[in-house]
């Protein structure tokens, strides 16, 4: 089992940047694919980005491609989401997730979830 804790959320103006972090504990983090998801008020939770256990495979949703970058540092048991050129429509709670199987994260059905961190982008 792995525990996930997100941080780095906050309030930022449109066009600004934030970096989210997800610290994992409990098991060898490199054995897990991981991803970021987000849920805006009144909407379903959507996939944002996914990264394989070794970090050599990544996926970014079209809505964030070119603006957000997922990465990880397995030596530190941390995954990141660098968010640039933020837009008001990026406002949501951002969740970190992990699963031993990449495809389960990619299909939005990972076993493990963090509590979420709020990102608010003002216009």
mmCIF file of C-alpha atoms in Angstrom:
data_model
loop_
_atom_site.group_PDB
_atom_site.id
_atom_site.type_symbol
_atom_site.label_atom_id
_atom_site.label_comp_id
_atom_site.label_asym_id
_atom_site.label_seq_id
_atom_site.Cartn_x
_atom_site.Cartn_y
_atom_site.Cartn_z
ATOM 1 C CA UNK A 1 0.000 0.000 0.000
ATOM 2 C CA UNK A 2 1.140 3.556 -0.698
ATOM 3 C CA UNK A 3 0.071 6.820 0.918
ATOM 4 C CA UNK A 4 -0.037 10.018 -1.127
ATOM 5 C CA UNK A 5 0.020 13.636 0.069
ATOM 6 C CA UNK A 6 -0.323 16.581 -2.300
ATOM 7 C CA UNK A 7 0.906 20.121 -1.760
ATOM 8 C CA UNK A 8 1.577 23.266 -3.731
ATOM 9 C CA UNK A 9 -1.929 24.408 -4.529
ATOM 10 C CA UNK A 10 -3.081 27.982 -4.063
ATOM 11 C CA UNK A 11 -4.462 31.106 -5.674
ATOM 12 C CA UNK A 12 -2.752 32.463 -8.773
ATOM 13 C CA UNK A 13 -3.616 34.961 -11.487
ATOM 14 C CA UNK A 14 -4.283 33.853 -15.027
ATOM 15 C CA UNK A 15 -1.016 33.380 -16.891
ATOM 16 C CA UNK A 16 0.832 32.454 -13.734
ATOM 17 C CA UNK A 17 2.501 29.227 -12.665
ATOM 18 C CA UNK A 18 2.302 26.704 -9.848
ATOM 19 C CA UNK A 19 4.113 23.474 -9.111
ATOM 20 C CA UNK A 20 2.227 20.709 -7.362
ATOM 21 C CA UNK A 21 4.034 18.001 -5.438
ATOM 22 C CA UNK A 22 2.873 14.547 -4.412
ATOM 23 C CA UNK A 23 4.920 12.770 -1.754
ATOM 24 C CA UNK A 24 4.527 9.013 -1.574
ATOM 25 C CA UNK A 25 5.240 6.773 1.390
ATOM 26 C CA UNK A 26 4.776 3.146 2.309
ATOM 27 C CA UNK A 27 6.235 1.309 -0.660
ATOM 28 C CA UNK A 28 8.895 1.712 -3.330
ATOM 29 C CA UNK A 29 7.488 4.578 -5.367
ATOM 30 C CA UNK A 30 9.245 3.534 -8.569
ATOM 31 C CA UNK A 31 7.086 0.406 -8.615
ATOM 32 C CA UNK A 32 4.023 2.574 -9.191
ATOM 33 C CA UNK A 33 2.752 4.487 -12.154
ATOM 34 C CA UNK A 34 1.284 7.773 -11.004
ATOM 35 C CA UNK A 35 -0.933 10.524 -12.243
ATOM 36 C CA UNK A 36 -2.684 13.790 -11.634
ATOM 37 C CA UNK A 37 -6.419 14.265 -11.901
ATOM 38 C CA UNK A 38 -8.627 17.276 -11.257
ATOM 39 C CA UNK A 39 -12.222 17.947 -10.358
ATOM 40 C CA UNK A 40 -13.896 21.304 -10.836
ATOM 41 C CA UNK A 41 -17.072 22.226 -8.919
ATOM 42 C CA UNK A 42 -20.071 20.407 -10.335
ATOM 43 C CA UNK A 43 -17.987 18.406 -12.785
ATOM 44 C CA UNK A 44 -16.567 14.911 -12.965
ATOM 45 C CA UNK A 45 -12.975 14.151 -12.099
ATOM 46 C CA UNK A 46 -10.787 14.333 -15.221
ATOM 47 C CA UNK A 47 -7.369 12.973 -16.013
ATOM 48 C CA UNK A 48 -4.601 15.567 -16.312
ATOM 49 C CA UNK A 49 -1.342 13.665 -16.735
ATOM 50 C CA UNK A 50 0.166 10.218 -16.131
ATOM 51 C CA UNK A 51 3.738 9.015 -15.732
ATOM 52 C CA UNK A 52 5.180 5.504 -15.675
ATOM 53 C CA UNK A 53 7.125 4.163 -12.713
ATOM 54 C CA UNK A 54 10.477 4.858 -14.316
ATOM 55 C CA UNK A 55 9.329 8.181 -15.740
ATOM 56 C CA UNK A 56 10.072 7.266 -19.354
ATOM 57 C CA UNK A 57 6.439 7.268 -20.444
ATOM 58 C CA UNK A 58 4.161 10.258 -19.949
ATOM 59 C CA UNK A 59 0.702 11.291 -21.046
ATOM 60 C CA UNK A 60 -0.840 14.756 -20.907
ATOM 61 C CA UNK A 61 -4.475 15.548 -21.594
ATOM 62 C CA UNK A 62 -5.081 17.766 -24.606
ATOM 63 C CA UNK A 63 -6.447 20.512 -22.388
ATOM 64 C CA UNK A 64 -3.087 20.909 -20.633
ATOM 65 C CA UNK A 65 -0.613 19.805 -23.314
ATOM 66 C CA UNK A 66 2.112 22.379 -23.798
ATOM 67 C CA UNK A 67 1.285 24.099 -20.503
ATOM 68 C CA UNK A 68 1.608 21.376 -17.839
ATOM 69 C CA UNK A 69 4.457 18.910 -17.341
ATOM 70 C CA UNK A 70 4.413 15.805 -15.174
ATOM 71 C CA UNK A 71 7.650 14.485 -13.724
ATOM 72 C CA UNK A 72 8.922 12.418 -10.824
ATOM 73 C CA UNK A 73 11.986 11.951 -8.635
ATOM 74 C CA UNK A 74 11.943 8.378 -7.369
ATOM 75 C CA UNK A 75 14.971 8.970 -5.148
ATOM 76 C CA UNK A 76 12.811 11.441 -3.213
ATOM 77 C CA UNK A 77 9.507 9.571 -3.651
ATOM 78 C CA UNK A 78 7.957 12.658 -5.202
ATOM 79 C CA UNK A 79 5.889 13.373 -8.291
ATOM 80 C CA UNK A 80 5.417 16.880 -9.653
ATOM 81 C CA UNK A 81 3.042 18.765 -11.889
ATOM 82 C CA UNK A 82 4.515 21.977 -13.266
ATOM 83 C CA UNK A 83 1.637 24.179 -14.391
ATOM 84 C CA UNK A 84 2.380 27.197 -16.575
ATOM 85 C CA UNK A 85 0.135 29.661 -18.409
ATOM 86 C CA UNK A 86 -2.680 28.896 -16.031
ATOM 87 C CA UNK A 87 -6.231 29.703 -17.063
ATOM 88 C CA UNK A 88 -9.384 30.226 -14.963
ATOM 89 C CA UNK A 89 -10.724 26.942 -16.348
ATOM 90 C CA UNK A 90 -7.822 25.152 -14.637
ATOM 91 C CA UNK A 91 -9.468 25.937 -11.300
ATOM 92 C CA UNK A 92 -10.138 22.633 -9.546
ATOM 93 C CA UNK A 93 -9.081 20.291 -6.792
ATOM 94 C CA UNK A 94 -6.041 18.403 -8.030
ATOM 95 C CA UNK A 95 -5.555 14.817 -6.931
ATOM 96 C CA UNK A 96 -2.474 12.649 -6.986
ATOM 97 C CA UNK A 97 -2.932 8.953 -7.735
ATOM 98 C CA UNK A 98 -0.858 5.799 -8.053
ATOM 99 C CA UNK A 99 -1.174 2.180 -9.091
ATOM 100 C CA UNK A 100 1.276 -0.642 -9.851
ATOM 101 C CA UNK A 101 -0.190 -0.780 -13.365
ATOM 102 C CA UNK A 102 0.207 2.159 -15.765
ATOM 103 C CA UNK A 103 -2.928 1.362 -17.720
ATOM 104 C CA UNK A 104 -5.085 1.575 -14.606
ATOM 105 C CA UNK A 105 -3.909 5.122 -13.976
ATOM 106 C CA UNK A 106 -4.321 5.958 -17.659
ATOM 107 C CA UNK A 107 -7.883 4.624 -17.529
ATOM 108 C CA UNK A 108 -8.596 6.688 -14.402
ATOM 109 C CA UNK A 109 -8.974 3.664 -12.118
ATOM 110 C CA UNK A 110 -5.888 3.716 -9.895
ATOM 111 C CA UNK A 111 -6.008 2.052 -6.514
ATOM 112 C CA UNK A 112 -4.511 4.887 -4.488
ATOM 113 C CA UNK A 113 -5.499 8.538 -4.150
ATOM 114 C CA UNK A 114 -4.359 11.547 -2.230
ATOM 115 C CA UNK A 115 -6.655 13.985 -0.448
ATOM 116 C CA UNK A 116 -6.343 16.707 -3.065
ATOM 117 C CA UNK A 117 -5.048 20.271 -3.193
ATOM 118 C CA UNK A 118 -7.048 23.282 -4.347
ATOM 119 C CA UNK A 119 -5.861 25.328 -7.309
ATOM 120 C CA UNK A 120 -7.701 28.572 -8.023
ATOM 121 C CA UNK A 121 -6.887 30.725 -11.041
ATOM 122 C CA UNK A 122 -8.319 34.223 -11.062
ATOM 123 C CA UNK A 123 -9.022 36.149 -14.251
#
